[in-house]
XYZ file of N, CA, C and O in Angstrom:
708
model
N -8.435 -16.504 -10.632
C -9.012 -15.841 -9.475
C -10.164 -16.595 -8.861
O -11.208 -16.063 -8.486
N -9.990 -17.954 -8.801
C -11.066 -18.779 -8.407
C -11.438 -18.591 -6.917
O -12.611 -18.565 -6.583
N -10.433 -18.445 -6.053
C -10.703 -18.349 -4.664
C -9.743 -17.322 -4.003
O -8.780 -17.711 -3.366
N -10.026 -16.015 -4.148
C -9.122 -15.019 -3.614
C -9.156 -15.009 -2.066
O -10.127 -15.443 -1.428
N -8.103 -14.536 -1.519
C -8.004 -14.368 -0.044
C -9.171 -13.448 0.415
O -9.536 -12.516 -0.280
N -9.716 -13.680 1.650
C -10.796 -12.819 2.099
C -10.470 -11.335 2.118
O -11.387 -10.505 1.844
N -9.243 -10.924 2.340
C -8.927 -9.450 2.254
C -9.019 -8.953 0.858
O -9.512 -7.849 0.656
N -8.602 -9.716 -0.140
C -8.661 -9.305 -1.535
C -10.131 -9.332 -1.972
O -10.598 -8.427 -2.659
N -10.888 -10.322 -1.540
C -12.349 -10.366 -1.841
C -13.039 -9.106 -1.317
O -13.848 -8.518 -1.973
N -12.739 -8.761 -0.040
C -13.313 -7.553 0.579
C -12.936 -6.318 -0.235
O -13.795 -5.465 -0.456
N -11.655 -6.241 -0.635
C -11.229 -5.030 -1.429
C -11.976 -4.995 -2.748
O -12.433 -3.959 -3.141
N -12.142 -6.151 -3.435
C -12.868 -6.155 -4.746
C -14.299 -5.762 -4.525
O -14.853 -4.974 -5.292
N -14.979 -6.338 -3.538
C -16.381 -5.983 -3.310
C -16.561 -4.541 -3.013
O -17.535 -3.894 -3.461
N -15.574 -4.000 -2.270
C -15.654 -2.562 -1.934
C -15.459 -1.697 -3.162
O -16.267 -0.738 -3.394
N -14.496 -2.035 -3.992
C -14.250 -1.292 -5.218
C -15.431 -1.355 -6.149
O -15.933 -0.363 -6.684
N -15.987 -2.557 -6.345
C -17.119 -2.707 -7.264
C -18.341 -1.941 -6.703
O -18.992 -1.282 -7.512
N -18.591 -2.011 -5.411
C -19.734 -1.277 -4.830
C -19.523 0.232 -4.960
O -20.443 0.954 -5.386
N -18.346 0.693 -4.758
C -18.089 2.119 -4.871
C -18.217 2.613 -6.289
O -18.824 3.620 -6.519
N -17.604 1.876 -7.181
C -17.617 2.312 -8.604
C -19.008 2.250 -9.222
O -19.375 3.087 -10.003
N -19.818 1.278 -8.797
C -21.165 1.110 -9.354
C -22.187 1.940 -8.598
O -23.358 1.889 -8.851
N -21.739 2.710 -7.602
C -22.635 3.626 -6.840
C -23.528 2.848 -5.848
O -24.542 3.400 -5.367
N -23.151 1.633 -5.539
C -23.899 0.882 -4.551
C -23.319 1.133 -3.184
O -22.283 1.738 -3.031
N -24.012 0.626 -2.186
C -23.495 0.740 -0.820
C -22.221 -0.040 -0.697
O -22.090 -1.172 -1.164
N -21.216 0.611 -0.143
C -19.953 -0.034 0.145
C -20.155 -1.006 1.326
O -20.879 -0.678 2.262
N -19.568 -2.222 1.206
C -19.817 -3.147 2.318
C -19.243 -2.656 3.630
O -18.205 -1.962 3.682
N -19.928 -3.050 4.715
C -19.359 -2.844 6.077
C -18.323 -3.914 6.258
O -18.332 -5.011 5.630
N -17.439 -3.694 7.207
C -16.515 -4.759 7.637
C -17.393 -5.936 8.154
O -18.428 -5.734 8.758
N -16.944 -7.157 7.949
C -17.692 -8.275 8.489
C -17.883 -8.165 9.997
O -17.019 -7.554 10.645
N -18.906 -8.720 10.543
C -19.102 -8.688 11.978
C -17.902 -9.379 12.709
O -17.272 -10.247 12.102
N -17.691 -9.003 13.896
C -16.541 -9.499 14.663
C -16.356 -11.020 14.555
O -15.328 -11.546 14.384
N -17.465 -11.754 14.657
C -17.436 -13.181 14.651
C -17.031 -13.776 13.298
O -16.674 -14.948 13.234
N -17.139 -12.962 12.233
C -16.787 -13.472 10.899
C -15.430 -13.011 10.428
O -15.005 -13.340 9.311
N -14.738 -12.205 11.213
C -13.434 -11.701 10.804
C -12.402 -12.806 10.799
O -12.325 -13.576 11.750
N -11.595 -12.891 9.729
C -10.464 -13.836 9.751
C -9.394 -13.288 10.683
O -9.429 -12.075 11.027
N -8.432 -14.099 11.072
C -7.345 -13.578 11.950
C -6.613 -12.390 11.312
O -6.297 -11.445 12.074
N -6.436 -12.387 9.987
C -5.753 -11.249 9.368
C -6.574 -10.005 9.434
O -6.072 -8.877 9.494
N -7.885 -10.152 9.401
C -8.813 -8.976 9.440
C -8.876 -8.360 10.828
O -9.177 -7.142 10.970
N -8.670 -9.166 11.858
C -8.801 -8.665 13.262
C -7.633 -7.829 13.688
O -7.748 -7.006 14.591
N -6.433 -8.073 13.086
C -5.248 -7.337 13.555
C -5.354 -5.864 13.144
O -6.225 -5.454 12.412
N -4.400 -5.081 13.613
C -4.297 -3.670 13.219
C -3.009 -3.511 12.547
O -2.033 -4.202 12.783
N -2.932 -2.558 11.612
C -1.683 -2.263 10.913
C -1.922 -1.379 9.704
O -3.106 -1.188 9.297
N -0.868 -0.897 9.145
C -0.971 -0.188 7.908
C -1.313 -1.149 6.782
O -0.948 -2.311 6.820
N -2.075 -0.649 5.797
C -2.559 -1.482 4.743
C -2.516 -0.688 3.437
O -2.918 0.524 3.404
N -2.022 -1.312 2.367
C -2.042 -0.707 1.026
C -2.901 -1.596 0.154
O -2.760 -2.821 0.179
N -3.765 -0.967 -0.635
C -4.526 -1.704 -1.678
C -3.991 -1.213 -2.982
O -3.966 -0.017 -3.297
N -3.524 -2.182 -3.826
C -3.002 -1.923 -5.147
C -3.910 -2.491 -6.199
O -4.407 -3.619 -6.061
N -4.193 -1.668 -7.228
C -4.994 -2.114 -8.344
C -4.169 -2.081 -9.608
O -3.495 -1.075 -9.901
N -4.157 -3.166 -10.337
C -3.495 -3.215 -11.637
C -4.505 -3.550 -12.718
O -5.476 -4.290 -12.472
N -4.256 -3.081 -13.888
C -5.078 -3.420 -15.051
C -4.098 -3.870 -16.141
O -3.235 -3.100 -16.555
N -4.227 -5.086 -16.546
C -3.362 -5.741 -17.580
C -1.889 -5.520 -17.177
O -1.051 -5.163 -18.000
N -1.585 -5.711 -15.915
C -0.228 -5.686 -15.392
C 0.289 -4.287 -15.049
O 1.407 -4.171 -14.525
N -0.441 -3.216 -15.399
C 0.010 -1.889 -15.159
C -0.710 -1.293 -13.932
O -1.938 -1.503 -13.792
N 0.044 -0.535 -13.145
C -0.602 0.091 -11.948
C -1.765 0.945 -12.367
O -1.679 1.749 -13.349
N -2.896 0.833 -11.670
C -4.085 1.570 -11.969
C -4.543 2.435 -10.733
O -5.335 3.324 -10.829
N -3.980 2.075 -9.587
C -4.269 2.833 -8.330
C -3.601 2.149 -7.171
O -3.495 0.931 -7.166
N -3.145 2.942 -6.226
C -2.530 2.354 -5.026
C -2.565 3.418 -3.945
O -1.957 4.473 -4.063
N -3.283 3.105 -2.866
C -3.419 4.049 -1.738
C -3.319 3.185 -0.461
O -3.803 2.055 -0.431
N -2.745 3.742 0.572
C -2.632 2.996 1.828
C -2.322 3.867 2.974
O -2.211 5.114 2.907
N -2.181 3.200 4.120
C -1.909 3.896 5.402
C -0.661 3.172 5.951
O -0.484 1.984 5.879
N 0.248 4.033 6.484
C 1.503 3.544 7.059
C 1.230 2.955 8.477
O 1.727 1.904 8.835
N 0.411 3.681 9.237
C 0.029 3.246 10.575
C -1.480 3.028 10.511
O -2.193 3.613 9.718
N -1.992 2.204 11.449
C -3.454 1.950 11.463
C -4.239 3.219 11.773
O -3.857 3.997 12.620
N -5.322 3.416 11.039
C -6.235 4.517 11.292
C -7.646 4.028 11.649
O -8.498 4.793 12.062
N -7.868 2.773 11.371
C -9.176 2.158 11.602
C -9.065 1.143 12.762
O -7.967 0.879 13.202
N -10.208 0.574 13.147
C -10.235 -0.354 14.260
C -9.529 -1.681 13.944
O -9.033 -2.355 14.843
N -9.461 -2.038 12.662
C -8.849 -3.328 12.304
C -8.476 -3.330 10.815
O -8.813 -2.360 10.074
N -7.788 -4.333 10.393
C -7.309 -4.426 8.975
C -8.462 -4.462 7.989
O -8.431 -3.829 6.905
N -9.609 -5.126 8.369
C -10.767 -5.136 7.446
C -11.227 -3.725 7.134
O -11.509 -3.405 5.965
N -11.342 -2.883 8.114
C -11.762 -1.531 7.907
C -10.733 -0.706 7.139
O -11.121 0.155 6.332
N -9.480 -0.972 7.389
C -8.399 -0.309 6.606
C -8.543 -0.671 5.121
O -8.397 0.187 4.265
N -8.795 -1.959 4.892
C -8.932 -2.389 3.479
C -10.119 -1.632 2.784
O -9.950 -1.221 1.651
N -11.240 -1.598 3.491
C -12.401 -0.890 2.863
C -12.039 0.533 2.537
O -12.334 1.004 1.389
N -11.496 1.267 3.466
C -11.164 2.696 3.244
C -10.124 2.865 2.135
O -10.299 3.755 1.272
N -9.114 2.048 2.141
C -8.017 2.189 1.193
C -8.409 1.684 -0.205
O -7.900 2.145 -1.229
N -9.288 0.692 -0.253
C -9.800 0.210 -1.561
C -10.565 1.300 -2.258
O -10.403 1.563 -3.490
N -11.485 2.001 -1.531
C -12.213 3.090 -2.118
C -11.251 4.189 -2.602
O -11.363 4.666 -3.769
N -10.254 4.532 -1.814
C -9.296 5.550 -2.165
C -8.451 5.146 -3.384
O -8.231 5.938 -4.259
N -8.028 3.854 -3.408
C -7.188 3.422 -4.520
C -7.955 3.520 -5.857
O -7.401 3.801 -6.909
N -9.244 3.185 -5.800
C -10.081 3.155 -7.014
C -10.553 4.569 -7.427
O -10.782 4.807 -8.610
N -10.701 5.473 -6.451
C -11.339 6.720 -6.831
C -10.573 7.989 -6.479
O -10.928 9.072 -6.994
N -9.505 7.886 -5.654
C -8.814 9.089 -5.184
C -7.310 9.086 -5.411
O -6.667 9.992 -4.923
N -6.755 8.112 -6.142
C -5.306 8.157 -6.420
C -5.128 9.333 -7.405
O -5.622 9.284 -8.547
N -4.346 10.329 -7.023
C -4.232 11.514 -7.866
C -3.509 11.257 -9.218
O -3.588 12.069 -10.099
N -2.835 10.108 -9.295
C -2.096 9.791 -10.544
C -2.989 9.244 -11.612
O -2.588 9.131 -12.775
N -4.236 8.856 -11.291
C -5.106 8.182 -12.215
C -6.542 8.745 -12.148
O -6.987 9.241 -11.130
N -7.269 8.633 -13.234
C -8.699 8.913 -13.199
C -9.378 7.814 -12.381
O -8.856 6.699 -12.285
N -10.537 8.138 -11.831
C -11.237 7.121 -11.072
C -11.585 5.860 -11.946
O -11.818 5.995 -13.145
N -11.517 4.709 -11.334
C -11.898 3.489 -12.009
C -13.335 3.553 -12.427
O -14.201 4.089 -11.679
N -13.687 3.071 -13.647
C -15.065 3.075 -14.046
C -15.567 1.623 -14.174
O -14.772 0.683 -14.229
N -16.860 1.473 -14.218
C -17.490 0.144 -14.175
C -17.026 -0.771 -15.307
O -16.898 -1.967 -15.138
N -16.705 -0.175 -16.467
C -16.246 -0.964 -17.621
C -14.904 -1.623 -17.392
O -14.562 -2.533 -18.147
N -14.144 -1.154 -16.428
C -12.818 -1.727 -16.152
C -12.833 -2.861 -15.134
O -11.821 -3.526 -15.000
N -13.900 -2.982 -14.386
C -13.845 -3.856 -13.242
C -13.421 -5.284 -13.506
O -12.669 -5.859 -12.728
N -13.848 -5.814 -14.613
C -13.470 -7.226 -14.891
C -12.022 -7.400 -15.232
O -11.437 -8.501 -15.219
N -11.282 -6.280 -15.602
C -9.901 -6.325 -15.962
C -8.944 -6.096 -14.809
O -7.720 -6.016 -15.004
N -9.458 -5.822 -13.619
C -8.607 -5.370 -12.499
C -8.043 -6.537 -11.706
O -8.760 -7.531 -11.398
N -6.774 -6.409 -11.375
C -6.108 -7.334 -10.422
C -5.888 -6.535 -9.127
O -5.391 -5.421 -9.222
N -6.236 -7.122 -8.047
C -6.168 -6.403 -6.775
C -5.259 -7.173 -5.791
O -5.301 -8.405 -5.714
N -4.432 -6.417 -5.099
C -3.615 -7.039 -4.038
C -3.713 -6.146 -2.812
O -3.964 -4.926 -2.892
N -3.519 -6.758 -1.660
C -3.582 -6.080 -0.350
C -2.299 -6.419 0.356
O -1.919 -7.583 0.505
N -1.619 -5.374 0.792
C -0.371 -5.508 1.566
C -0.607 -5.030 2.987
O -1.078 -3.872 3.163
N -0.359 -5.891 3.956
C -0.455 -5.535 5.360
C 0.938 -5.337 5.869
O 1.799 -6.236 5.744
N 1.206 -4.151 6.387
C 2.577 -3.726 6.738
C 2.912 -4.120 8.171
O 2.042 -4.039 9.092
N 4.161 -4.517 8.391
C 4.657 -4.636 9.783
C 4.936 -3.256 10.288
O 5.049 -2.294 9.524
N 5.132 -3.093 11.566
C 5.492 -1.815 12.127
C 6.855 -1.332 11.576
O 7.795 -2.106 11.559
N 6.962 -0.127 11.099
C 8.226 0.379 10.560
C 9.305 0.416 11.637
O 9.027 0.776 12.778
N 10.516 0.032 11.257
C 11.641 0.118 12.163
C 12.737 1.043 11.584
O 13.015 1.019 10.382
N 13.294 1.900 12.443
C 14.246 2.844 11.952
C 15.530 2.134 11.500
O 15.930 1.158 12.088
N 16.136 2.642 10.426
C 17.436 2.105 9.908
C 18.331 3.292 9.667
O 17.823 4.453 9.466
N 19.613 3.080 9.615
C 20.527 4.188 9.378
C 21.489 3.955 8.167
O 22.410 4.740 7.977
N 21.234 2.887 7.420
C 22.095 2.616 6.292
C 21.311 1.816 5.232
O 20.458 1.007 5.583
N 21.692 2.097 3.977
C 21.082 1.317 2.888
C 21.501 -0.165 2.947
O 20.846 -0.990 2.380
N 22.586 -0.427 3.694
C 22.990 -1.817 3.841
C 21.936 -2.647 4.580
O 21.950 -3.855 4.572
N 21.046 -1.963 5.309
C 19.981 -2.674 6.065
C 18.747 -2.933 5.196
O 17.726 -3.385 5.774
N 18.818 -2.580 3.950
C 17.671 -2.756 3.033
C 17.920 -3.913 2.090
O 19.061 -4.223 1.690
N 16.806 -4.568 1.695
C 16.753 -5.534 0.590
C 15.433 -5.199 -0.055
O 14.375 -5.460 0.516
N 15.459 -4.560 -1.268
C 14.215 -4.071 -1.859
C 13.211 -5.221 -2.198
O 12.048 -4.942 -2.400
N 13.661 -6.454 -2.243
C 12.745 -7.536 -2.450
C 12.015 -7.874 -1.163
O 10.845 -8.278 -1.206
N 12.686 -7.701 -0.033
C 12.080 -8.058 1.281
C 11.454 -6.890 1.976
O 10.389 -7.070 2.658
N 12.086 -5.738 1.982
C 11.644 -4.628 2.781
C 11.096 -3.484 1.906
O 11.677 -3.131 0.864
N 10.049 -2.845 2.473
C 9.618 -1.546 1.920
C 10.425 -0.503 2.632
O 11.109 -0.772 3.653
N 10.308 0.722 2.138
C 11.088 1.851 2.714
C 10.228 3.065 2.892
O 9.435 3.414 2.042
N 10.457 3.710 4.009
C 9.865 5.028 4.317
C 11.051 5.985 4.472
O 11.983 5.663 5.207
N 10.958 7.146 3.818
C 11.962 8.189 3.996
C 11.214 9.428 4.431
O 10.272 9.831 3.790
N 11.628 10.017 5.596
C 10.967 11.158 6.126
C 11.956 12.283 6.383
O 13.041 12.019 6.903
N 11.582 13.485 6.036
C 12.384 14.672 6.316
C 12.349 14.934 7.808
O 11.284 14.946 8.410
N 13.510 15.178 8.406
C 13.530 15.564 9.811
C 13.206 17.036 10.012
O 12.742 17.447 11.072
N 13.391 17.867 8.998
C 13.060 19.274 9.116
C 11.626 19.591 8.780
O 11.076 20.610 9.202
N 10.980 18.726 8.002
C 9.548 18.858 7.634
C 8.933 17.462 7.620
O 8.871 16.810 6.578
N 8.439 16.992 8.783
C 7.892 15.608 8.848
C 6.753 15.280 7.929
O 6.407 14.160 7.698
N 6.092 16.332 7.366
C 5.033 16.080 6.415
C 5.598 15.566 5.070
O 4.824 15.043 4.277
N 6.872 15.763 4.801
C 7.533 15.273 3.647
C 7.957 13.842 3.951
O 8.991 13.583 4.541
N 7.097 12.896 3.512
C 7.395 11.483 3.852
C 6.929 10.648 2.635
O 5.845 10.888 2.075
N 7.824 9.758 2.208
C 7.447 8.884 1.095
C 7.585 7.411 1.450
O 8.347 7.068 2.377
N 6.836 6.556 0.785
C 6.838 5.163 1.043
C 6.886 4.417 -0.279
O 6.216 4.766 -1.214
N 7.694 3.357 -0.282
C 7.716 2.478 -1.437
C 7.586 1.057 -0.932
O 8.322 0.642 -0.030
N 6.604 0.332 -1.463
C 6.397 -1.069 -1.055
C 7.549 -1.921 -1.556
O 8.262 -1.557 -2.509
N 7.758 -3.080 -0.952
C 8.843 -3.969 -1.398
C 8.470 -4.761 -2.647
O 7.249 -4.831 -2.998
N 9.448 -5.363 -3.207
C 9.265 -6.335 -4.286
C 8.521 -5.758 -5.511
O 7.619 -6.380 -6.032
N 8.978 -4.569 -5.943
C 8.458 -3.953 -7.150
C 9.296 -4.319 -8.343
O 10.568 -4.226 -8.188
N 8.756 -4.679 -9.460
C 9.581 -5.122 -10.553
C 10.594 -4.166 -11.081
O 11.677 -4.518 -11.532
N 10.327 -2.843 -10.942
C 11.217 -1.841 -11.491
C 12.287 -1.416 -10.545
O 13.242 -0.697 -10.949
N 12.275 -1.893 -9.303
C 13.272 -1.515 -8.279
C 14.146 -2.726 -7.992
O 13.667 -3.720 -7.429
N 15.427 -2.647 -8.338
C 16.301 -3.808 -8.200
C 17.351 -3.625 -7.052
O 17.851 -4.608 -6.525
N 17.703 -2.426 -6.713
C 18.748 -2.191 -5.688
C 18.236 -1.262 -4.618
O 17.279 -0.529 -4.785
N 18.920 -1.345 -3.486
C 18.589 -0.437 -2.350
C 18.785 1.013 -2.755
O 17.989 1.880 -2.288
N 19.772 1.328 -3.534
C 19.989 2.698 -4.020
C 18.815 3.194 -4.865
O 18.372 4.301 -4.701
N 18.328 2.363 -5.755
C 17.156 2.747 -6.580
C 15.920 2.980 -5.673
O 15.177 3.933 -5.830
N 15.784 2.073 -4.714
C 14.618 2.167 -3.805
C 14.700 3.467 -3.002
O 13.734 4.197 -2.857
N 15.854 3.764 -2.482
C 16.071 4.966 -1.687
C 15.841 6.265 -2.566
O 15.064 7.148 -2.148
N 16.429 6.278 -3.691
C 16.286 7.472 -4.601
C 14.836 7.682 -4.964
O 14.326 8.818 -4.880
N 14.142 6.619 -5.374
C 12.759 6.768 -5.787
C 11.838 7.233 -4.632
O 11.049 8.104 -4.782
N 12.130 6.637 -3.475
C 11.309 7.023 -2.293
C 11.563 8.453 -1.860
O 10.649 9.260 -1.617
N 12.835 8.827 -1.753
C 13.190 10.141 -1.266
C 12.813 11.248 -2.268
O 12.163 12.257 -1.875
N 13.122 11.058 -3.500
C 12.908 12.153 -4.529
C 11.513 12.178 -5.022
O 10.807 13.205 -4.963
N 11.034 11.031 -5.564
C 9.750 11.001 -6.256
C 8.543 10.904 -5.312
O 7.512 11.510 -5.526
N 8.694 10.152 -4.252
C 7.577 9.955 -3.305
C 7.501 11.048 -2.299
O 6.406 11.525 -1.941
N 8.643 11.451 -1.750
C 8.642 12.413 -0.628
C 8.983 13.826 -1.018
O 8.716 14.809 -0.344
N 9.673 14.002 -2.161
C 10.109 15.335 -2.619
C 11.143 15.930 -1.671
O 11.136 17.165 -1.446
N 12.027 15.173 -1.141
C 13.054 15.597 -0.203
C 14.316 16.000 -0.958
O 14.824 15.252 -1.775
N 14.791 17.207 -0.614
C 16.054 17.694 -1.251
C 17.247 16.962 -0.710
O 17.241 16.414 0.416
N 18.341 17.027 -1.475
C 19.601 16.346 -1.088
C 20.127 16.803 0.265
O 20.756 16.012 0.969
N 19.946 18.084 0.587
C 20.587 18.638 1.793
C 19.678 18.502 3.016
O 20.094 18.937 4.102
N 18.478 17.938 2.896
C 17.618 17.802 4.034
C 17.974 16.613 4.854
O 18.228 15.514 4.315
N 18.040 16.733 6.167
C 18.276 15.562 7.025
C 17.034 14.630 7.019
O 15.902 15.099 6.942
N 17.320 13.353 7.033
C 16.215 12.380 6.907
C 16.295 11.285 7.930
O 17.372 11.081 8.570
N 15.235 10.611 8.104
C 15.173 9.313 8.840
C 14.578 8.277 7.916
O 13.648 8.539 7.195
N 15.196 7.106 7.896
C 14.665 5.981 7.067
C 14.102 4.917 7.996
O 14.569 4.734 9.106
N 13.094 4.274 7.466
C 12.468 3.178 8.154
C 12.248 2.004 7.160
O 11.962 2.302 5.971
N 12.381 0.807 7.604
C 12.055 -0.347 6.752
C 10.889 -1.040 7.372
O 10.631 -0.972 8.599
N 10.183 -1.808 6.531
C 9.087 -2.614 7.019
C 8.925 -3.786 6.052
O 9.438 -3.793 4.918
N 8.195 -4.797 6.503
C 7.932 -5.945 5.626
C 6.409 -5.923 5.418
O 5.672 -5.230 6.119
N 5.976 -6.691 4.406
C 4.544 -6.810 4.160
C 4.159 -8.276 4.001
O 4.960 -9.108 3.675
N 2.912 -8.559 4.303
C 2.309 -9.761 3.912
C 1.405 -9.393 2.731
O 0.493 -8.560 2.954
N 1.649 -9.945 1.571
C 0.890 -9.568 0.373
C -0.133 -10.659 0.112
O 0.198 -11.818 -0.007
N -1.337 -10.199 -0.095
C -2.441 -11.088 -0.429
C -2.915 -10.736 -1.834
O -3.147 -9.591 -2.155
N -3.002 -11.764 -2.690
C -3.429 -11.508 -4.097
C -4.586 -12.393 -4.471
O -4.886 -13.365 -3.834
């Protein structure tokens, strides 16, 4: 971890500041933003500890002015608000691996044939209840087929029943580690 990408460095500084009770960094001033930080888009911050997921929170569509601000908000949430895990504590900080995924705009698809779980992430949304929406990032070690990706996203992430009409979307990510 000698020279992490600026987005990963920003996520780490944010997590460390948040966990240690210090001021969370502001996004760099406009003149110091890298090209990746200036764009807008959905962003996921993933935290792993010894190879195991420790937190992952993100946004599908942009909610902040730029990617840098998305990273700051989602890094805090991944470390302290992921309901699957207890908040990260200061004793864990040196063991954490952090990655940042910047999402392309989701595009509708109508068949699993249009998926490749190594290349594309998946969003499954209920047409009868749009609040039921799940997302699975691409290139996860435990997901090998489009069918596994679809089932995991629909059932475990979105809680959508078999008889509910759905819309699927695929997206790509640029992953920074």
